[in-house]
Tab-separated table of C-alpha atoms and ligand atoms in Angstrom:
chain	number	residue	atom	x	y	z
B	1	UNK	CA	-17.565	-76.019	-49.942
B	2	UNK	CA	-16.026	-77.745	-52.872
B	3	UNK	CA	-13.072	-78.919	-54.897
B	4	UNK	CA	-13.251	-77.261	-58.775
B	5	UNK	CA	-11.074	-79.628	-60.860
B	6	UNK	CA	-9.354	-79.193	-63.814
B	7	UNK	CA	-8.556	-76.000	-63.114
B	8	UNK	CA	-5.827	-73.885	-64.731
B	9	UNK	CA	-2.768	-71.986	-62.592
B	10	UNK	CA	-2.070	-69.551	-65.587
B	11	UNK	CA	-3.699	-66.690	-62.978
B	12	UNK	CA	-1.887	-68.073	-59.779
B	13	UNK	CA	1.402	-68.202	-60.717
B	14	UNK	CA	3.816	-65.049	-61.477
B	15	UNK	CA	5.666	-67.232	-64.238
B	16	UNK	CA	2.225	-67.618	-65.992
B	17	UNK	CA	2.854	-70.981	-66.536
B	18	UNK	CA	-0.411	-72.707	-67.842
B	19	UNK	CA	-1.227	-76.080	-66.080
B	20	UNK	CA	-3.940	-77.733	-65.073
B	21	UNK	CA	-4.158	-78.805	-61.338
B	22	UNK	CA	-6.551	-81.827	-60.577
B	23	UNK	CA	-7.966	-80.032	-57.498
B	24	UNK	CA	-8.161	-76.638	-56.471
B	25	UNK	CA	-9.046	-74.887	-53.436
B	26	UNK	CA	-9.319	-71.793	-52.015
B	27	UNK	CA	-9.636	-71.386	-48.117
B	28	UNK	CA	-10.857	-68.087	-46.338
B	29	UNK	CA	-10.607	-69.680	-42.836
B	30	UNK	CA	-9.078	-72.334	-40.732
B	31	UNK	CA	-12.391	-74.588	-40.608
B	32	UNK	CA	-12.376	-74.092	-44.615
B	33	UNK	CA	-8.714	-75.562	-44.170
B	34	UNK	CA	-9.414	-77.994	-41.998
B	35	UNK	CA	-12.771	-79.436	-44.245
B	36	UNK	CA	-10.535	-79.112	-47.464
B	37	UNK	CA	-8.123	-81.774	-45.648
B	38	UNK	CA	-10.483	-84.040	-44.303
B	39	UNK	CA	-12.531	-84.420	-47.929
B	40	UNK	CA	-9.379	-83.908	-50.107
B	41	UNK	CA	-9.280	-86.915	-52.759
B	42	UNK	CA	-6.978	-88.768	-52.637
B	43	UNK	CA	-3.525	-87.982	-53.960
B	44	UNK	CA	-0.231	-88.039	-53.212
B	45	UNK	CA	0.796	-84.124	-53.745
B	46	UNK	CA	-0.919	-81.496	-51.649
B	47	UNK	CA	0.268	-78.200	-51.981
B	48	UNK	CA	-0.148	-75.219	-50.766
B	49	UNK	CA	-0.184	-71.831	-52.944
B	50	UNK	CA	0.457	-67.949	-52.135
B	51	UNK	CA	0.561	-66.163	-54.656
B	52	UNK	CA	3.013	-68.425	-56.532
B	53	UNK	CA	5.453	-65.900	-57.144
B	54	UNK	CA	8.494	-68.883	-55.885
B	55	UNK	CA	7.121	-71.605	-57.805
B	56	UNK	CA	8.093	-72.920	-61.126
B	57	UNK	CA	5.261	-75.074	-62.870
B	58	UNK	CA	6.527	-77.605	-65.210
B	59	UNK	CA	3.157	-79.657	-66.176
B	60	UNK	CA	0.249	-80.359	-64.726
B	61	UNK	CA	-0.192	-81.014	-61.149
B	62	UNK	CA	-1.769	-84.710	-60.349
B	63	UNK	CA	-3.064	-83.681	-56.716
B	64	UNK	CA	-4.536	-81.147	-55.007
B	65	UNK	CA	-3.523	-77.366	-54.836
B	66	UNK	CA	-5.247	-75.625	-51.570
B	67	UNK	CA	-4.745	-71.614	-52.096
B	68	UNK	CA	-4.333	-69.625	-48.901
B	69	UNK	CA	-6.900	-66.798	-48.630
B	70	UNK	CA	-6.903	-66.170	-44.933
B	71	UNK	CA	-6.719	-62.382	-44.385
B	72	UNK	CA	-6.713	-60.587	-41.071
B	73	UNK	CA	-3.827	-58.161	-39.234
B	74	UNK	CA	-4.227	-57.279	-35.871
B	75	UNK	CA	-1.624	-55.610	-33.724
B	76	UNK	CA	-2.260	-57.712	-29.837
B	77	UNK	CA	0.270	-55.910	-28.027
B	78	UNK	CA	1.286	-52.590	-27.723
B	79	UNK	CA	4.460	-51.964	-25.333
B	80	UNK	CA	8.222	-50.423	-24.454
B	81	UNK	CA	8.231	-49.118	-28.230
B	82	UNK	CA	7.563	-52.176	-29.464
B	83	UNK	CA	4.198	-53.910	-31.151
B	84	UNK	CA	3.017	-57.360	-31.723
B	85	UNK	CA	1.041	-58.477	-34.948
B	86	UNK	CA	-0.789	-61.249	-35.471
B	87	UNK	CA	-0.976	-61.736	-39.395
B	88	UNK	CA	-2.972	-64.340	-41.616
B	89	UNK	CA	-1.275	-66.636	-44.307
B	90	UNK	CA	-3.351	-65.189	-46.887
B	91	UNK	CA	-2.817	-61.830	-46.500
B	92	UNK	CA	-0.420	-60.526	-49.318
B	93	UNK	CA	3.038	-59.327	-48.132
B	94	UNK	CA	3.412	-55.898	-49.693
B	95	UNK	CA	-0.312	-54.980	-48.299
B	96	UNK	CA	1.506	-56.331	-44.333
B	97	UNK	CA	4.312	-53.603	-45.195
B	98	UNK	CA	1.935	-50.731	-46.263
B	99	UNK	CA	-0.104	-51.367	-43.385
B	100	UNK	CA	2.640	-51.351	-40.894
B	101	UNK	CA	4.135	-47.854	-42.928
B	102	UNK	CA	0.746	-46.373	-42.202
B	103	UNK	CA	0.896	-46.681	-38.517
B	104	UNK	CA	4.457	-45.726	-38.249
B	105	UNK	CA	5.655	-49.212	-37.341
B	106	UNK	CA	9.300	-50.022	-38.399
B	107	UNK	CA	11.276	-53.103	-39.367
B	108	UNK	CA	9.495	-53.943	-43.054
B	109	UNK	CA	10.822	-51.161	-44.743
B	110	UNK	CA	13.311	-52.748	-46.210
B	111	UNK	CA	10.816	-55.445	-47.381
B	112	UNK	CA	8.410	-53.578	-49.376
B	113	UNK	CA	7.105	-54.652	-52.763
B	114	UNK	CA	8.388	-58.723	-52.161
B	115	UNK	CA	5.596	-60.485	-53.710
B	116	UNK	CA	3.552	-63.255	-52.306
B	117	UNK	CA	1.754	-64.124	-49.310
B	118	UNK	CA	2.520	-63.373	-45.392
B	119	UNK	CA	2.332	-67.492	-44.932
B	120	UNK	CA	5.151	-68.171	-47.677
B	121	UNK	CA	7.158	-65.746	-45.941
B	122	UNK	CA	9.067	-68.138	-43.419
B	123	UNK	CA	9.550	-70.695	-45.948
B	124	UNK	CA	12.428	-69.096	-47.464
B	125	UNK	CA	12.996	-66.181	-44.719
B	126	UNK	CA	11.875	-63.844	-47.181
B	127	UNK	CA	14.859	-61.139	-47.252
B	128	UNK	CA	16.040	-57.683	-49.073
B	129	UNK	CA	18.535	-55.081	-48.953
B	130	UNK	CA	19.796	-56.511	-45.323
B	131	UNK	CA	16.674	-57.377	-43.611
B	132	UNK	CA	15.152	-60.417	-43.435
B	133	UNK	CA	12.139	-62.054	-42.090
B	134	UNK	CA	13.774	-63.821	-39.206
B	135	UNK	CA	14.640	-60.548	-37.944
B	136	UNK	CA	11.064	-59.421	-37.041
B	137	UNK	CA	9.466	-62.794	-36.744
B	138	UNK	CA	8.119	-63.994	-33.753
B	139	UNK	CA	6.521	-67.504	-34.086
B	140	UNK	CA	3.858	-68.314	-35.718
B	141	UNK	CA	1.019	-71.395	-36.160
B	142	UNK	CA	0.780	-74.079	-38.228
B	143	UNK	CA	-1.691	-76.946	-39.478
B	144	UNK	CA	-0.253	-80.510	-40.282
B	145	UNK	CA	-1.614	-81.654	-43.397
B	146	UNK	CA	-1.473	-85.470	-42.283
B	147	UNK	CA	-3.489	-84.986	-38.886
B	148	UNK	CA	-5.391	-81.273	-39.162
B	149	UNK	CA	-3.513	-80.645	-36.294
B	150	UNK	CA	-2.681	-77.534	-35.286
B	151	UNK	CA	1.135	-76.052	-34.089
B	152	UNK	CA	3.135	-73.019	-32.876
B	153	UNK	CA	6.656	-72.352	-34.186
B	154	UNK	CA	9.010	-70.211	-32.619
B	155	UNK	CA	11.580	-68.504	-34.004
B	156	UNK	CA	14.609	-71.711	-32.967
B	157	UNK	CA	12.018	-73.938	-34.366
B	158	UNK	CA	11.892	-72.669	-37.239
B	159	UNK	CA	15.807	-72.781	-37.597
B	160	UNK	CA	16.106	-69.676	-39.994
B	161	UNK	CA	18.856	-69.257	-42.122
B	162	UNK	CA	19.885	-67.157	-45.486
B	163	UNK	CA	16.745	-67.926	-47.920
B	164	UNK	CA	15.898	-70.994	-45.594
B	165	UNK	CA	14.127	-72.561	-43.192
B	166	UNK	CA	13.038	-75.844	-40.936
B	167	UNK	CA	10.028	-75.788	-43.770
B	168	UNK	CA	13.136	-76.431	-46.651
B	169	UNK	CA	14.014	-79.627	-44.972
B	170	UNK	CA	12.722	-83.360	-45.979
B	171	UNK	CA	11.619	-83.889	-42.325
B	172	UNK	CA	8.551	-80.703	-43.175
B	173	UNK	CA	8.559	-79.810	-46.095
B	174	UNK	CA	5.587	-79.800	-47.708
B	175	UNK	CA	3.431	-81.068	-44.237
B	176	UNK	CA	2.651	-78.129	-42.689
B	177	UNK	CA	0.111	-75.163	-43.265
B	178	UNK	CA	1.142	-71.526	-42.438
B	179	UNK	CA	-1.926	-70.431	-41.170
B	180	UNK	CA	-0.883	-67.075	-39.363
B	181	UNK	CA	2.456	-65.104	-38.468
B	182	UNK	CA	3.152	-63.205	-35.077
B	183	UNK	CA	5.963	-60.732	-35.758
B	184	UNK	CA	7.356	-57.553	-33.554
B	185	UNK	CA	7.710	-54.071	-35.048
B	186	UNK	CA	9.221	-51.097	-33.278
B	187	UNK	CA	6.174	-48.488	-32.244
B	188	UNK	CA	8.872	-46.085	-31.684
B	189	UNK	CA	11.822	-45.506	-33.067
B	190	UNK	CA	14.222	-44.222	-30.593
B	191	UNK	CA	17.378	-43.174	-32.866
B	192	UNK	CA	17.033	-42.979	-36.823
B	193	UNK	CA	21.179	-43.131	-37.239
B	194	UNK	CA	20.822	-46.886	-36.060
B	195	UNK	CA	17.217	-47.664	-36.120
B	196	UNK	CA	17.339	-48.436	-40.569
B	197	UNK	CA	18.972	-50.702	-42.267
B	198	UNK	CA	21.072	-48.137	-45.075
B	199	UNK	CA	23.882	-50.052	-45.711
B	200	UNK	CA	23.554	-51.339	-49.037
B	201	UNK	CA	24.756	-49.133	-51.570
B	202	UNK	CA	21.946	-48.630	-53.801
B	203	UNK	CA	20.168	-47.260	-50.375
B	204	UNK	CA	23.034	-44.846	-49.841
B	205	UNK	CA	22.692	-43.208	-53.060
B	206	UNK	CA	19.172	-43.179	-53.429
B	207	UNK	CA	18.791	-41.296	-49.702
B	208	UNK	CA	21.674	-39.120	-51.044
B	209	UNK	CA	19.751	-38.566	-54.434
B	210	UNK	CA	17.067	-37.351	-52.450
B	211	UNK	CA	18.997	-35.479	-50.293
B	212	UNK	CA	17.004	-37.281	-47.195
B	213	UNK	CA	18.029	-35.654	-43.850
B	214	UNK	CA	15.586	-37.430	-41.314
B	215	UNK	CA	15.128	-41.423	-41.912
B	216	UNK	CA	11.562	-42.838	-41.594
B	217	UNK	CA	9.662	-46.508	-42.454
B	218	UNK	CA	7.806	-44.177	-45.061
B	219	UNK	CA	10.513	-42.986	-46.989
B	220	UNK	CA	13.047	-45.958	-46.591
B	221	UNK	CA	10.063	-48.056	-47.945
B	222	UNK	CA	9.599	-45.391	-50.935
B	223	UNK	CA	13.476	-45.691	-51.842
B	224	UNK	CA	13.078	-49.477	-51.567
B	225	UNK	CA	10.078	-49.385	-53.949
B	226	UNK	CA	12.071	-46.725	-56.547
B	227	UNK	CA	15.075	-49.078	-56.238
B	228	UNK	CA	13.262	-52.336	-57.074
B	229	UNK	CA	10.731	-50.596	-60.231
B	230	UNK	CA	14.140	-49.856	-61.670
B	231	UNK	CA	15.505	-52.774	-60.954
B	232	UNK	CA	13.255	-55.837	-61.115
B	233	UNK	CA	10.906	-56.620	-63.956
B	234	UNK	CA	7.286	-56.681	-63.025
B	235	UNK	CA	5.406	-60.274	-63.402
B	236	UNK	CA	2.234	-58.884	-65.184
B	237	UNK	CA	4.540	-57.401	-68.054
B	238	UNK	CA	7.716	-59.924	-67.848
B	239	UNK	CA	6.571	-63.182	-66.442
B	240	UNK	CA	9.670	-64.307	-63.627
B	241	UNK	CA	9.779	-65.866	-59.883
B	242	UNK	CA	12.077	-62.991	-58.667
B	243	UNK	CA	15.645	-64.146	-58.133
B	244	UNK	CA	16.293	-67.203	-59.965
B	245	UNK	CA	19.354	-68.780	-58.066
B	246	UNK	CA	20.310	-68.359	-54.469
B	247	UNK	CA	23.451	-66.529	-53.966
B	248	UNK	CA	26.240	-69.685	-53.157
B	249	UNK	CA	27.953	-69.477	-49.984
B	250	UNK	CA	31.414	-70.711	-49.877
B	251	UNK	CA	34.153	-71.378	-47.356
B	252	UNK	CA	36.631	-68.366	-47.140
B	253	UNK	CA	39.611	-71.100	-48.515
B	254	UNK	CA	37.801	-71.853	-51.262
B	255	UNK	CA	36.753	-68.412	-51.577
B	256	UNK	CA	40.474	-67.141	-52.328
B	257	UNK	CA	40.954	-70.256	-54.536
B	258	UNK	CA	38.523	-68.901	-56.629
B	259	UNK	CA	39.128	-64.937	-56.321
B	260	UNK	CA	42.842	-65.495	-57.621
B	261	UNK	CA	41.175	-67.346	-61.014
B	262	UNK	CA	38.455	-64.506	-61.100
B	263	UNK	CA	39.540	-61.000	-59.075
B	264	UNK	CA	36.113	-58.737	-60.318
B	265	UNK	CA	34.131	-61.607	-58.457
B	266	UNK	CA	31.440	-59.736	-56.159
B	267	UNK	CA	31.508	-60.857	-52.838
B	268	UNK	CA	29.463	-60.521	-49.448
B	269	UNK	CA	31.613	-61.301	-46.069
B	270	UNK	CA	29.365	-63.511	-43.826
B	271	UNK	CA	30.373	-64.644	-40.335
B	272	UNK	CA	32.241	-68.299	-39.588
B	273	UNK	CA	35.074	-67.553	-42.243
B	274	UNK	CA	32.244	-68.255	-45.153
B	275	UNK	CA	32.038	-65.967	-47.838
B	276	UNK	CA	28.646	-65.346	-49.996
B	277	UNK	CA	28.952	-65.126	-53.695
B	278	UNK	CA	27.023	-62.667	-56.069
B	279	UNK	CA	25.119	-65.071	-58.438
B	280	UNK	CA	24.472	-62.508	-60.936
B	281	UNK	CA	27.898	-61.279	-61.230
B	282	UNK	CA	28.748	-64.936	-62.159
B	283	UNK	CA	26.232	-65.591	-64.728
B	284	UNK	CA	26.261	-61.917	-66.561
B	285	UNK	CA	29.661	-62.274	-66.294
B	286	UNK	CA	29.454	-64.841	-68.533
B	287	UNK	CA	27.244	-63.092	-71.168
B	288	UNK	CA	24.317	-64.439	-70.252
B	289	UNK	CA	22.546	-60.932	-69.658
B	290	UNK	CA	19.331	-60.981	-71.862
B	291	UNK	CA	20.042	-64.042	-73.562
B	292	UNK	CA	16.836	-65.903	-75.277
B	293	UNK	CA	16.628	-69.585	-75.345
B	294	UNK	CA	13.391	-71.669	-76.888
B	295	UNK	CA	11.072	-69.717	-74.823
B	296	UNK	CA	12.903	-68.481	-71.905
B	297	UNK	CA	14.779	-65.400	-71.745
B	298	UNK	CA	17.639	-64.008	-69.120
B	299	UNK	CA	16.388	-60.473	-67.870
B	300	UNK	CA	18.124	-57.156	-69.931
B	301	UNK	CA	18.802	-55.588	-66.602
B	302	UNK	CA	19.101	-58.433	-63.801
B	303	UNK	CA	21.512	-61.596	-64.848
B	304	UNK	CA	19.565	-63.458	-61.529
B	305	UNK	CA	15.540	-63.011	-63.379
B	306	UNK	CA	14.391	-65.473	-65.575
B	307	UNK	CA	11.240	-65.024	-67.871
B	308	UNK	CA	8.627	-67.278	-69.168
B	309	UNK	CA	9.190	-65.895	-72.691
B	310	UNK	CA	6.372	-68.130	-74.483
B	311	UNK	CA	7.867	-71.838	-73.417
B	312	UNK	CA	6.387	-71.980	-69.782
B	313	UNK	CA	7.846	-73.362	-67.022
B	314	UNK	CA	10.043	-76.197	-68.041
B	315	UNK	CA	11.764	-73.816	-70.913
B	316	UNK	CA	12.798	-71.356	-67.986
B	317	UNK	CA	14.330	-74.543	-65.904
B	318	UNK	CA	16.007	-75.735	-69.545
B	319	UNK	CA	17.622	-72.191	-69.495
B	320	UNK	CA	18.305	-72.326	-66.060
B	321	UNK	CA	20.187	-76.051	-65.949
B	322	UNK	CA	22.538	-74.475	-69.195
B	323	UNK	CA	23.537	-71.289	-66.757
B	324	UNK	CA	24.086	-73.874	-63.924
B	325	UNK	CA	26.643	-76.085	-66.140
B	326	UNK	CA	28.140	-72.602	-67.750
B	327	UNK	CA	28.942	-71.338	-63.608
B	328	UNK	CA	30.369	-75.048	-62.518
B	329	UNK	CA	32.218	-75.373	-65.480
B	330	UNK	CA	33.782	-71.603	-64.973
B	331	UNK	CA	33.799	-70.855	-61.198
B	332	UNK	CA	33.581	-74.577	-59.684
B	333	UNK	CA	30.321	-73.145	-57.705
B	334	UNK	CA	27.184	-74.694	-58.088
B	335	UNK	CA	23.941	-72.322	-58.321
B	336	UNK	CA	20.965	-73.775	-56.396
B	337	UNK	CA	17.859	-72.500	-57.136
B	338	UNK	CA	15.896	-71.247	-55.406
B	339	UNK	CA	12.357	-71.157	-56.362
B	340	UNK	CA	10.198	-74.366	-55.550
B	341	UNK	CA	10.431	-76.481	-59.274
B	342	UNK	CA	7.302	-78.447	-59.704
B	343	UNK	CA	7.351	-81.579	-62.220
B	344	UNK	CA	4.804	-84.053	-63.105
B	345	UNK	CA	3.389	-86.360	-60.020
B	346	UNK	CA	1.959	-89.583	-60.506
P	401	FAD	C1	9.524	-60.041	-58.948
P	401	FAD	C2	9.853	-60.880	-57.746
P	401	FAD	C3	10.719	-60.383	-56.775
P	401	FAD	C4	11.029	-61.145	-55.648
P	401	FAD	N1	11.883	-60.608	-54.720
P	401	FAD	C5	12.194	-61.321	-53.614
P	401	FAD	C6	13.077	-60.772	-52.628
P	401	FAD	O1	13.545	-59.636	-52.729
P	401	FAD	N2	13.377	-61.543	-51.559
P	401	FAD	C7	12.862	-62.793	-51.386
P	401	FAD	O2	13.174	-63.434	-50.377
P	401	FAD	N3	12.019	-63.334	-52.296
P	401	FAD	C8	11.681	-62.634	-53.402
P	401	FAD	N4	10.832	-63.174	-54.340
P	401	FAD	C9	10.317	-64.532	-54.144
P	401	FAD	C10	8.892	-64.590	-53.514
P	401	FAD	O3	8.254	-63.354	-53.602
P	401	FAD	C11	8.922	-65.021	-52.048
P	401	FAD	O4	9.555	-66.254	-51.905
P	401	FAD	C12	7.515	-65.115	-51.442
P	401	FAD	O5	7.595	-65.330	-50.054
P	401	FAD	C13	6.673	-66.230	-52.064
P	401	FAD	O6	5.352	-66.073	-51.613
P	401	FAD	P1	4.131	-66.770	-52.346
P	401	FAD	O7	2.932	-66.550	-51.513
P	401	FAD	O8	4.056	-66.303	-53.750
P	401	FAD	O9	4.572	-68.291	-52.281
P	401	FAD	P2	4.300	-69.431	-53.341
P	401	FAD	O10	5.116	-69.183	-54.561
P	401	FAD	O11	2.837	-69.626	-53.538
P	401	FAD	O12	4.907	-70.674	-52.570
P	401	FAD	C14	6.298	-70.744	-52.311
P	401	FAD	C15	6.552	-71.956	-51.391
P	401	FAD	O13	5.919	-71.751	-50.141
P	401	FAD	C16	4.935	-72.759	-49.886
P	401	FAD	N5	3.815	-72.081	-49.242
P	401	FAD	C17	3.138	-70.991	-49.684
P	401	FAD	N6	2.228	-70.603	-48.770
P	401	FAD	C18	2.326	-71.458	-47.735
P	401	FAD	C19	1.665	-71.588	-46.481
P	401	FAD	N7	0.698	-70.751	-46.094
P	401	FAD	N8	2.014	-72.604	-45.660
P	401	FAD	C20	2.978	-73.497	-46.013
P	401	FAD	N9	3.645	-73.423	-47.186
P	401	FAD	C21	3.333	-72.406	-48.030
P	401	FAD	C22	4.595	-73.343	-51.248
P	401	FAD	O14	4.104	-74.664	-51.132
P	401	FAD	C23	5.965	-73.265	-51.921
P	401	FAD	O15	6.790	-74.309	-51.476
P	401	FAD	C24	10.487	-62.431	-55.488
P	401	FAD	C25	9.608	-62.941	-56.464
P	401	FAD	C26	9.294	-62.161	-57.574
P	401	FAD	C27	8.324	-62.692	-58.605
């Protein structure tokens, strides 16, 4: 077991931003974990990388990056049309989904093709076309990076929330391991009409394209997948972090404030009188749509993508600061981001 140093991120990050980290590791197992934090040097950043598909790297990283590569599913309870997996932080998401497809297990469909690791999942309650993680999730365990020791978090704990979680806030972010995920799938699924998440309109017309009759994880996963190919540029041809911005969320007051100034705005009703706000509309809206700026370009197809276009990570957040002050300045909303944005540490 050792540390290689100096070693470049270009291959472990979907932005294909090339830095150097410090320290790298790669851990297969929880005693690998556990020996990479006892003999880390050290330094004040530790992180902890997927497949750093939600991570924006702006220089080099002074510290230590320890890659999850902890693989392992195994269903541990089988009951009343329901089954319990156990899942390791390594494994990579879309691999999780085909597995459960294979075995007829539903609740991921909707899910397929996210990028990234299983353990990443929870940090941002990974969510697509009206799923989300929180909705299957379970608990699951943890490592503390300060004392090796080791934690379950259930589901309250964990205080999930639209593209958030207790792993967002200052009190743990950054301190904690994901080291495995238990989650609960339905075996059996009782009634197809309510059993799938159709709603969203691209869904509707895809199923109708295809005239589907009889619903299925299968083929809602394959409409999923045939929705986001068309959709989404892929990192290995277009290097991006997904969704660049989160979508706001605004009181329903300041909602119609804002509707009367802008009446096309796109708009998602959420409970507790808030209203969510389409960040795309906003930004393409404003002609941003496949707009190229010193090495960072706004996706042709998807207002919400940014790509490294040549200037690396800090060009894409130089792009990404101009859309922010172009949306305040128009709508009054502010557009948080929502990858993790990495700058120098000292
Ligand atoms: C093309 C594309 C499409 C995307 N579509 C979606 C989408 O539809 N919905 C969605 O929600 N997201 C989407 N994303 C974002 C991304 O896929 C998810 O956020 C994913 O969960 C990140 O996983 P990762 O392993 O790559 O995490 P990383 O980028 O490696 O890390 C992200 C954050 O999680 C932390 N972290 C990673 N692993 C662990 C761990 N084991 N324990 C503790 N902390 C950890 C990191 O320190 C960092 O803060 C998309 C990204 C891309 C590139």
């Amino acid at each position: 077991m050792m540390f290689q140093t100096e070693f470049n991120l270009v291959g472990n990050n979907t932005l294909a931003s090339s830095v150097q980290a410090d320290y790298f590791y790669s851990f297969s197992t929880q005693e690998e974990l556990l020996w990479s934090l006892e003999n880390k040097p050290e330094k004040q950043l530790c992180l902890i990388l997927g497949g750093g598909s939600n991570i924006v790297f702006t220089s080099d990283v002074n510290g230590v990056v320890l890659h999850n590569a902890m693989q392992g599913i195994t269903a541990v309870d089988e009951s009343d049309g329901s089954v319990l997996i156990e899942v390791a932080g390594g494994v990579e998401w879309h691999s999780l989904v085909q597995w459960s497809i294979q075995r007829g297990y539903a609740g991921l469909e909707n899910l397929s093709l996210i990028p990234g690791t299983v353990g990443a999942a929870p940090i941002q309650n990974i969510g697509a076309y009206g799923v989300e993680l929180c909705d299957v999730f379970e608990s699951l365990e943890a490592v503390e990076i300060k004392t090796g020791k080791c934690r379950q978090f259930n589901k309250l704990q964990c205080d999930f929330a639209y593209r958030h979680s207790v792993f967002k806030t200052l009190e743990y972010r950054g301190k904690w391991v994901i080291t495995s995920v238990m989650l609960k799938l339905r075996s059996a699924i009782l009634n197809t009409a309510v059993g799938f998440q159709t709603g969203y309109g691209e869904i509707e017309a895809e199923l109708a394209r295809r005239n589907v009759t009889e619903l299925s994880p299968q083929i809602m996963s394959d409409v999923v997948v045939s929705i986001r190919r068309r959709k989404l540029p892929d990192p290995a041809d277009l290097p991006n972090v997904g969704s660049f911005f989160k979508n706001p969320i605004v009181s329903d007051v300041d909602f119609q404030r804002i509707q009367q100034q802008h009446p096309g705005m796109v708009n998602y009703t959420m409970a507790e009188q808030r209203v969510k706000l389409a960040a795309g509309w906003m930004i393409d809206s404003l002609g941003w749509k496949g707009r190229e700026m010193d090495g960072a370009k706004v996706h042709d197809k998807q207002a919400l993508v940014l790509i490294n276009a040549g200037g690396g990570g800090q060009a894409v957040v130089n792009l990404s600061e101009c859309i922010q002050k172009d949306v305040v300045n128009s709508f009054g909303v502010f557009l948080e981001p929502e990858p993790l944005i990495l700058g120098a540490f000292k």
